């Protein structure tokens, strides 16, 4: 297995942006802003385009199914910023601190996200109205 991770401290990993049509908006980020594309897996019923913006990524999220979380978000609020993702040194320990603080968890246990990392979402009702994803290095 891999070496134990050296603690790096919590940092912004990516901003997830819900879009109606990826092909319409991707050229703005990729060709006009000149952000290099990073291959990502589809996740949670969404097609995802990853773009490197320095260290953090911009992830454009297009619903692939009418009942997926991104489809519901766009239908209700229109396209826009959907979530922030913070990478943490120890996801289990962070989730435990969240639990102890009474923060509402969407994912009680970590699962594998679009970047093949362990992730978990926190509910916006506990985080100032922003959907927060935690991931691990
Ligand atoms: Zn994300």
CSV table of N, CA and C and ligand atoms in Angstrom, one decimal:
chain,number,residue,atom,x,y,z
A,1,UNK,N,0.8,-1.2,0.0
A,1,UNK,CA,0.0,0.0,0.0
A,1,UNK,C,0.9,1.3,0.0
A,2,UNK,N,0.2,2.4,-0.1
A,2,UNK,CA,1.0,3.7,-0.2
A,2,UNK,C,1.5,4.1,1.1
A,3,UNK,N,2.5,5.0,1.1
A,3,UNK,CA,3.0,5.5,2.3
A,3,UNK,C,2.0,6.3,3.0
A,4,UNK,N,2.1,6.4,4.4
A,4,UNK,CA,1.2,7.2,5.1
A,4,UNK,C,1.3,8.7,4.6
A,5,UNK,N,0.2,9.4,4.5
A,5,UNK,CA,0.2,10.8,4.1
A,5,UNK,C,0.8,11.7,5.1
A,6,UNK,N,1.6,12.6,4.6
A,6,UNK,CA,2.2,13.7,5.5
A,6,UNK,C,1.0,14.7,5.6
A,7,UNK,N,0.8,15.1,6.9
A,7,UNK,CA,-0.3,16.1,7.0
A,7,UNK,C,0.0,17.4,6.2
A,8,UNK,N,-1.0,17.9,5.5
A,8,UNK,CA,-0.8,19.1,4.7
A,8,UNK,C,-1.7,20.2,5.2
A,9,UNK,N,-2.7,19.9,6.0
A,9,UNK,CA,-3.6,20.9,6.4
A,9,UNK,C,-4.8,21.0,5.5
A,10,UNK,N,-5.9,21.4,6.0
A,10,UNK,CA,-7.1,21.5,5.2
A,10,UNK,C,-7.0,22.6,4.1
A,11,UNK,N,-7.4,22.3,2.9
A,11,UNK,CA,-7.3,23.3,1.8
A,11,UNK,C,-8.5,23.0,0.8
A,12,UNK,N,-8.8,24.1,0.1
A,12,UNK,CA,-9.8,24.0,-1.0
A,12,UNK,C,-9.3,23.0,-2.0
A,13,UNK,N,-10.2,22.0,-2.3
A,13,UNK,CA,-9.8,21.0,-3.3
A,13,UNK,C,-10.5,21.3,-4.7
A,14,UNK,N,-11.8,21.6,-4.6
A,14,UNK,CA,-12.5,22.0,-5.9
A,14,UNK,C,-13.8,22.7,-5.6
A,15,UNK,N,-14.2,23.4,-6.6
A,15,UNK,CA,-15.5,24.1,-6.6
A,15,UNK,C,-16.4,23.4,-7.6
A,16,UNK,N,-17.5,22.8,-7.2
A,16,UNK,CA,-18.4,22.1,-8.1
A,16,UNK,C,-19.5,23.1,-8.6
A,17,UNK,N,-19.6,23.2,-9.9
A,17,UNK,CA,-20.5,24.1,-10.5
A,17,UNK,C,-21.5,23.3,-11.3
A,18,UNK,N,-22.8,23.5,-11.0
A,18,UNK,CA,-23.9,22.8,-11.7
A,18,UNK,C,-24.2,23.5,-13.0
A,19,UNK,N,-24.2,22.8,-14.1
A,19,UNK,CA,-24.5,23.4,-15.4
A,19,UNK,C,-25.6,22.7,-16.1
A,20,UNK,N,-26.2,23.4,-17.0
A,20,UNK,CA,-27.3,22.8,-17.8
A,20,UNK,C,-26.7,21.9,-18.8
A,21,UNK,N,-25.8,22.4,-19.6
A,21,UNK,CA,-25.2,21.7,-20.7
A,21,UNK,C,-23.7,21.9,-20.7
A,22,UNK,N,-22.9,20.8,-20.4
A,22,UNK,CA,-21.5,20.9,-20.4
A,22,UNK,C,-20.9,21.5,-21.6
A,23,UNK,N,-21.3,21.0,-22.8
A,23,UNK,CA,-20.7,21.4,-24.0
A,23,UNK,C,-20.9,22.9,-24.3
A,24,UNK,N,-21.9,23.5,-23.7
A,24,UNK,CA,-22.1,25.0,-23.8
A,24,UNK,C,-21.1,25.8,-23.0
A,25,UNK,N,-20.8,25.3,-21.8
A,25,UNK,CA,-20.1,26.2,-20.9
A,25,UNK,C,-18.6,25.8,-20.8
A,26,UNK,N,-18.3,24.5,-21.1
A,26,UNK,CA,-16.9,24.1,-21.0
A,26,UNK,C,-15.9,24.9,-21.8
A,27,UNK,N,-16.3,25.3,-23.0
A,27,UNK,CA,-15.3,26.2,-23.8
A,27,UNK,C,-14.9,27.5,-23.1
A,28,UNK,N,-15.8,28.0,-22.3
A,28,UNK,CA,-15.5,29.3,-21.6
A,28,UNK,C,-14.3,29.0,-20.6
A,29,UNK,N,-14.5,27.9,-19.8
A,29,UNK,CA,-13.5,27.6,-18.8
A,29,UNK,C,-12.2,27.1,-19.4
A,30,UNK,N,-12.3,26.2,-20.4
A,30,UNK,CA,-11.2,25.5,-21.0
A,30,UNK,C,-10.5,26.4,-22.0
A,31,UNK,N,-11.2,27.0,-22.9
A,31,UNK,CA,-10.6,27.7,-24.0
A,31,UNK,C,-10.4,29.2,-23.8
A,32,UNK,N,-11.3,29.9,-23.1
A,32,UNK,CA,-11.2,31.3,-22.9
A,32,UNK,C,-10.4,31.6,-21.6
A,33,UNK,N,-10.7,30.9,-20.5
A,33,UNK,CA,-9.9,31.1,-19.3
A,33,UNK,C,-8.6,30.2,-19.3
A,34,UNK,N,-8.6,29.3,-20.3
A,34,UNK,CA,-7.4,28.5,-20.5
A,34,UNK,C,-7.0,27.6,-19.3
A,35,UNK,N,-8.0,27.0,-18.7
A,35,UNK,CA,-7.8,26.1,-17.6
A,35,UNK,C,-7.6,24.7,-18.2
A,36,UNK,N,-6.5,24.0,-17.9
A,36,UNK,CA,-6.3,22.6,-18.5
A,36,UNK,C,-7.3,21.6,-18.0
A,37,UNK,N,-7.7,20.8,-18.9
A,37,UNK,CA,-8.7,19.8,-18.5
A,37,UNK,C,-8.0,18.6,-17.7
A,38,UNK,N,-8.7,18.1,-16.7
A,38,UNK,CA,-8.3,17.0,-15.9
A,38,UNK,C,-9.3,15.9,-16.0
A,39,UNK,N,-9.0,14.7,-16.4
A,39,UNK,CA,-10.0,13.7,-16.6
A,39,UNK,C,-10.6,13.2,-15.2
A,40,UNK,N,-11.9,13.2,-15.1
A,40,UNK,CA,-12.6,12.8,-13.9
A,40,UNK,C,-13.6,11.8,-14.3
A,41,UNK,N,-14.0,10.9,-13.3
A,41,UNK,CA,-15.0,10.0,-13.5
A,41,UNK,C,-16.4,10.7,-13.4
A,42,UNK,N,-17.4,10.1,-14.0
A,42,UNK,CA,-18.8,10.5,-13.6
A,42,UNK,C,-19.1,10.1,-12.2
A,43,UNK,N,-20.0,10.9,-11.6
A,43,UNK,CA,-20.3,10.5,-10.2
A,43,UNK,C,-21.7,11.1,-9.9
A,44,UNK,N,-22.4,10.4,-9.1
A,44,UNK,CA,-23.8,10.8,-8.6
A,44,UNK,C,-24.7,11.2,-9.7
A,45,UNK,N,-24.6,10.4,-10.8
A,45,UNK,CA,-25.5,10.7,-11.9
A,45,UNK,C,-25.2,12.0,-12.7
A,46,UNK,N,-23.9,12.4,-12.6
A,46,UNK,CA,-23.5,13.6,-13.3
A,46,UNK,C,-22.3,13.3,-14.1
A,47,UNK,N,-22.2,14.0,-15.3
A,47,UNK,CA,-21.0,14.0,-16.1
A,47,UNK,C,-20.2,15.1,-15.6
A,48,UNK,N,-18.9,14.9,-15.4
A,48,UNK,CA,-18.1,15.9,-14.8
A,48,UNK,C,-16.9,16.3,-15.6
A,49,UNK,N,-16.7,17.6,-15.9
A,49,UNK,CA,-15.5,18.0,-16.5
A,49,UNK,C,-14.6,18.7,-15.5
A,50,UNK,N,-13.4,18.2,-15.3
A,50,UNK,CA,-12.5,18.8,-14.3
A,50,UNK,C,-11.5,19.8,-15.0
A,51,UNK,N,-11.3,20.9,-14.4
A,51,UNK,CA,-10.4,21.9,-14.9
A,51,UNK,C,-9.5,22.4,-13.8
A,52,UNK,N,-8.2,22.4,-14.0
A,52,UNK,CA,-7.2,22.8,-13.0
A,52,UNK,C,-7.1,24.3,-12.9
A,53,UNK,N,-7.4,24.8,-11.7
A,53,UNK,CA,-7.3,26.3,-11.5
A,53,UNK,C,-6.2,26.5,-10.4
A,54,UNK,N,-5.0,26.3,-10.8
A,54,UNK,CA,-3.9,26.3,-9.8
A,54,UNK,C,-4.0,25.0,-9.1
A,55,UNK,N,-4.0,24.9,-7.8
A,55,UNK,CA,-4.2,23.7,-7.1
A,55,UNK,C,-5.6,23.2,-7.1
A,56,UNK,N,-6.6,24.0,-6.7
A,56,UNK,CA,-8.0,23.6,-6.8
A,56,UNK,C,-8.5,23.3,-8.2
A,57,UNK,N,-9.5,22.5,-8.3
A,57,UNK,CA,-10.1,22.3,-9.6
A,57,UNK,C,-11.4,23.1,-9.7
A,58,UNK,N,-11.8,23.3,-10.9
A,58,UNK,CA,-13.2,23.7,-11.1
A,58,UNK,C,-13.8,22.4,-11.7
A,59,UNK,N,-14.9,22.0,-11.2
A,59,UNK,CA,-15.7,20.8,-11.7
A,59,UNK,C,-17.0,21.3,-12.2
A,60,UNK,N,-17.2,21.1,-13.5
A,60,UNK,CA,-18.5,21.4,-14.1
A,60,UNK,C,-19.3,20.1,-14.1
A,61,UNK,N,-20.5,20.2,-13.5
A,61,UNK,CA,-21.4,19.0,-13.3
A,61,UNK,C,-22.6,19.1,-14.1
A,62,UNK,N,-22.8,18.2,-15.0
A,62,UNK,CA,-24.0,18.1,-15.8
A,62,UNK,C,-24.8,16.9,-15.5
A,63,UNK,N,-26.0,17.0,-15.2
A,63,UNK,CA,-26.9,15.9,-14.9
A,63,UNK,C,-27.0,14.9,-16.0
A,64,UNK,N,-26.9,13.6,-15.7
A,64,UNK,CA,-27.1,12.6,-16.7
A,64,UNK,C,-28.4,11.9,-16.6
A,65,UNK,N,-29.1,12.1,-15.4
A,65,UNK,CA,-30.4,11.5,-15.2
A,65,UNK,C,-31.3,12.6,-14.6
A,66,UNK,N,-32.6,12.5,-14.9
A,66,UNK,CA,-33.5,13.6,-14.5
A,66,UNK,C,-33.7,13.6,-12.9
A,67,UNK,N,-33.4,12.6,-12.2
A,67,UNK,CA,-33.6,12.6,-10.8
A,67,UNK,C,-32.3,12.7,-10.0
A,68,UNK,N,-31.2,13.0,-10.7
A,68,UNK,CA,-29.9,13.1,-10.0
A,68,UNK,C,-29.8,14.4,-9.2
A,69,UNK,N,-28.9,14.4,-8.2
A,69,UNK,CA,-28.8,15.6,-7.4
A,69,UNK,C,-28.6,16.9,-8.2
A,70,UNK,N,-27.8,16.8,-9.3
A,70,UNK,CA,-27.5,18.0,-10.1
A,70,UNK,C,-28.7,18.4,-10.8
A,71,UNK,N,-29.5,17.5,-11.4
A,71,UNK,CA,-30.7,17.8,-12.1
A,71,UNK,C,-31.7,18.5,-11.2
A,72,UNK,N,-31.8,18.0,-9.9
A,72,UNK,CA,-32.8,18.6,-9.0
A,72,UNK,C,-32.3,20.0,-8.6
A,73,UNK,N,-31.0,20.2,-8.4
A,73,UNK,CA,-30.4,21.5,-8.1
A,73,UNK,C,-30.7,22.5,-9.2
A,74,UNK,N,-30.4,22.2,-10.4
A,74,UNK,CA,-30.6,23.1,-11.6
A,74,UNK,C,-32.1,23.4,-11.8
A,75,UNK,N,-32.9,22.4,-11.6
A,75,UNK,CA,-34.4,22.6,-11.7
A,75,UNK,C,-34.9,23.6,-10.7
A,76,UNK,N,-34.3,23.5,-9.5
A,76,UNK,CA,-34.8,24.4,-8.4
A,76,UNK,C,-34.2,25.7,-8.4
A,77,UNK,N,-32.9,25.8,-8.6
A,77,UNK,CA,-32.2,27.1,-8.4
A,77,UNK,C,-31.5,27.6,-9.7
A,78,UNK,N,-31.5,26.8,-10.8
A,78,UNK,CA,-30.8,27.2,-11.9
A,78,UNK,C,-29.3,26.8,-11.8
A,79,UNK,N,-28.5,27.0,-12.9
A,79,UNK,CA,-27.1,26.7,-12.8
A,79,UNK,C,-26.4,27.6,-11.8
A,80,UNK,N,-25.3,27.1,-11.3
A,80,UNK,CA,-24.5,27.9,-10.4
A,80,UNK,C,-23.6,27.1,-9.5
A,81,UNK,N,-23.0,27.8,-8.5
A,81,UNK,CA,-22.1,27.1,-7.6
A,81,UNK,C,-22.9,26.1,-6.8
A,82,UNK,N,-22.5,24.8,-6.8
A,82,UNK,CA,-23.2,23.7,-6.2
A,82,UNK,C,-22.6,23.3,-4.8
A,83,UNK,N,-21.3,23.2,-4.8
A,83,UNK,CA,-20.6,22.8,-3.6
A,83,UNK,C,-19.1,23.2,-3.6
A,84,UNK,N,-18.6,23.3,-2.4
A,84,UNK,CA,-17.2,23.5,-2.2
A,84,UNK,C,-16.6,22.2,-1.6
A,85,UNK,N,-15.4,21.8,-2.0
A,85,UNK,CA,-14.8,20.6,-1.5
A,85,UNK,C,-13.5,20.9,-0.8
A,86,UNK,N,-13.4,20.5,0.4
A,86,UNK,CA,-12.1,20.7,1.2
A,86,UNK,C,-11.5,19.4,1.4
A,87,UNK,N,-10.2,19.3,1.1
A,87,UNK,CA,-9.4,18.2,1.4
A,87,UNK,C,-8.9,18.3,2.8
A,88,UNK,N,-9.0,17.2,3.5
A,88,UNK,CA,-8.5,17.2,4.9
A,88,UNK,C,-7.5,16.1,5.1
A,89,UNK,N,-6.7,16.2,6.1
A,89,UNK,CA,-5.7,15.2,6.3
A,89,UNK,C,-6.3,13.8,6.7
A,90,UNK,N,-7.3,13.9,7.5
A,90,UNK,CA,-7.9,12.6,8.1
A,90,UNK,C,-9.4,12.7,8.0
A,91,UNK,N,-10.0,12.1,7.0
A,91,UNK,CA,-11.5,12.3,6.8
A,91,UNK,C,-12.3,11.7,7.9
A,92,UNK,N,-11.8,10.5,8.4
A,92,UNK,CA,-12.6,9.9,9.5
A,92,UNK,C,-12.6,10.7,10.7
A,93,UNK,N,-11.4,11.3,11.0
A,93,UNK,CA,-11.3,12.1,12.2
A,93,UNK,C,-12.2,13.4,12.1
A,94,UNK,N,-12.2,14.0,10.8
A,94,UNK,CA,-12.9,15.2,10.6
A,94,UNK,C,-14.4,14.9,10.7
A,95,UNK,N,-14.9,13.7,10.1
A,95,UNK,CA,-16.3,13.4,10.2
A,95,UNK,C,-16.7,13.2,11.7
A,96,UNK,N,-15.8,12.6,12.5
A,96,UNK,CA,-16.0,12.4,13.9
A,96,UNK,C,-16.2,13.7,14.6
A,97,UNK,N,-15.4,14.7,14.3
A,97,UNK,CA,-15.5,16.0,14.9
A,97,UNK,C,-16.8,16.7,14.4
A,98,UNK,N,-17.2,16.5,13.2
A,98,UNK,CA,-18.5,17.0,12.7
A,98,UNK,C,-19.7,16.4,13.5
A,99,UNK,N,-19.6,15.0,13.6
A,99,UNK,CA,-20.6,14.3,14.4
A,99,UNK,C,-20.7,14.8,15.8
A,100,UNK,N,-19.6,15.0,16.4
A,100,UNK,CA,-19.5,15.4,17.8
A,100,UNK,C,-20.1,16.8,18.0
A,101,UNK,N,-20.0,17.6,16.9
A,101,UNK,CA,-20.4,19.0,17.0
A,101,UNK,C,-21.9,19.1,16.5
A,102,UNK,N,-22.5,18.0,16.2
A,102,UNK,CA,-23.9,18.0,15.8
A,102,UNK,C,-24.1,18.5,14.4
A,103,UNK,N,-23.1,18.4,13.6
A,103,UNK,CA,-23.2,18.8,12.1
A,103,UNK,C,-23.9,17.7,11.4
A,104,UNK,N,-24.9,18.1,10.6
A,104,UNK,CA,-25.7,17.1,9.8
A,104,UNK,C,-24.8,16.5,8.7
A,105,UNK,N,-24.7,15.2,8.7
A,105,UNK,CA,-23.9,14.6,7.6
A,105,UNK,C,-24.9,14.0,6.5
A,106,UNK,N,-24.5,14.2,5.3
A,106,UNK,CA,-25.2,13.6,4.2
A,106,UNK,C,-24.7,12.1,4.1
A,107,UNK,N,-23.4,12.0,4.1
A,107,UNK,CA,-22.8,10.7,4.0
A,107,UNK,C,-22.3,10.3,5.4
A,108,UNK,N,-22.9,9.3,6.1
A,108,UNK,CA,-22.5,8.9,7.4
A,108,UNK,C,-21.1,8.3,7.4
A,109,UNK,N,-20.8,7.6,6.2
A,109,UNK,CA,-19.5,7.0,6.1
A,109,UNK,C,-18.9,7.4,4.7
A,110,UNK,N,-17.6,7.6,4.6
A,110,UNK,CA,-17.0,8.0,3.4
A,110,UNK,C,-17.3,7.0,2.2
A,111,UNK,N,-17.4,7.6,1.0
A,111,UNK,CA,-17.5,6.8,-0.2
A,111,UNK,C,-16.5,7.3,-1.2
A,112,UNK,N,-16.5,6.7,-2.4
A,112,UNK,CA,-15.5,7.1,-3.4
A,112,UNK,C,-16.1,8.1,-4.4
A,113,UNK,N,-15.4,9.2,-4.6
A,113,UNK,CA,-16.0,10.3,-5.4
A,113,UNK,C,-15.3,10.3,-6.8
A,114,UNK,N,-15.6,11.4,-7.5
A,114,UNK,CA,-15.2,11.5,-8.9
A,114,UNK,C,-13.6,11.4,-9.1
A,115,UNK,N,-12.9,11.8,-8.1
A,115,UNK,CA,-11.4,11.8,-8.3
A,115,UNK,C,-10.9,10.5,-7.7
A,116,UNK,N,-11.7,9.5,-7.4
A,116,UNK,CA,-11.3,8.2,-6.8
A,116,UNK,C,-10.7,8.4,-5.4
A,117,UNK,N,-11.2,9.5,-4.8
A,117,UNK,CA,-10.7,9.7,-3.4
A,117,UNK,C,-11.9,9.4,-2.5
A,118,UNK,N,-11.7,9.2,-1.2
A,118,UNK,CA,-12.7,9.0,-0.2
A,118,UNK,C,-13.3,10.4,0.0
A,119,UNK,N,-14.7,10.5,0.0
A,119,UNK,CA,-15.4,11.7,0.2
A,119,UNK,C,-16.6,11.5,1.1
A,120,UNK,N,-17.1,12.7,1.6
A,120,UNK,CA,-18.3,12.7,2.3
A,120,UNK,C,-18.9,14.1,2.3
A,121,UNK,N,-20.2,14.2,2.1
A,121,UNK,CA,-20.9,15.5,2.1
A,121,UNK,C,-21.5,15.8,3.4
A,122,UNK,N,-21.4,17.2,3.7
A,122,UNK,CA,-22.1,17.7,4.9
A,122,UNK,C,-23.3,18.5,4.4
A,123,UNK,N,-24.3,18.5,5.3
A,123,UNK,CA,-25.6,19.2,4.9
A,123,UNK,C,-25.5,20.7,5.0
A,124,UNK,N,-26.0,21.4,4.0
A,124,UNK,CA,-25.9,22.9,4.0
A,124,UNK,C,-26.5,23.6,5.2
A,125,UNK,N,-27.5,22.9,5.8
A,125,UNK,CA,-28.2,23.4,7.0
A,125,UNK,C,-27.2,23.6,8.2
A,126,UNK,N,-26.1,22.9,8.1
A,126,UNK,CA,-25.1,23.0,9.2
A,126,UNK,C,-23.8,23.7,8.8
A,127,UNK,N,-23.8,24.2,7.6
A,127,UNK,CA,-22.5,24.8,7.1
A,127,UNK,C,-22.7,26.2,6.5
A,128,UNK,N,-23.7,26.9,7.0
A,128,UNK,CA,-23.9,28.3,6.5
A,128,UNK,C,-24.6,28.3,5.2
A,129,UNK,N,-25.3,27.3,4.8
A,129,UNK,CA,-26.0,27.3,3.5
A,129,UNK,C,-25.2,26.8,2.3
A,130,UNK,N,-24.0,26.3,2.5
A,130,UNK,CA,-23.2,25.9,1.4
A,130,UNK,C,-23.0,24.3,1.6
A,131,UNK,N,-23.3,23.6,0.5
A,131,UNK,CA,-23.0,22.2,0.5
A,131,UNK,C,-21.5,22.0,0.5
A,132,UNK,N,-21.1,21.3,1.5
A,132,UNK,CA,-19.6,21.1,1.7
A,132,UNK,C,-19.3,19.6,1.5
A,133,UNK,N,-18.3,19.4,0.7
A,133,UNK,CA,-17.8,18.0,0.5
A,133,UNK,C,-16.4,18.0,1.1
A,134,UNK,N,-16.2,16.9,1.8
A,134,UNK,CA,-14.8,16.7,2.4
A,134,UNK,C,-14.2,15.5,1.6
A,135,UNK,N,-12.9,15.7,1.3
A,135,UNK,CA,-12.2,14.6,0.7
A,135,UNK,C,-10.9,14.4,1.3
A,136,UNK,N,-10.3,13.3,1.0
A,136,UNK,CA,-9.0,13.0,1.6
A,136,UNK,C,-7.9,12.9,0.6
A,137,UNK,N,-6.7,13.2,0.9
A,137,UNK,CA,-5.6,13.2,-0.1
A,137,UNK,C,-5.5,11.8,-0.7
B,1,LIG,ZN1,-17.2,17.6,-5.5
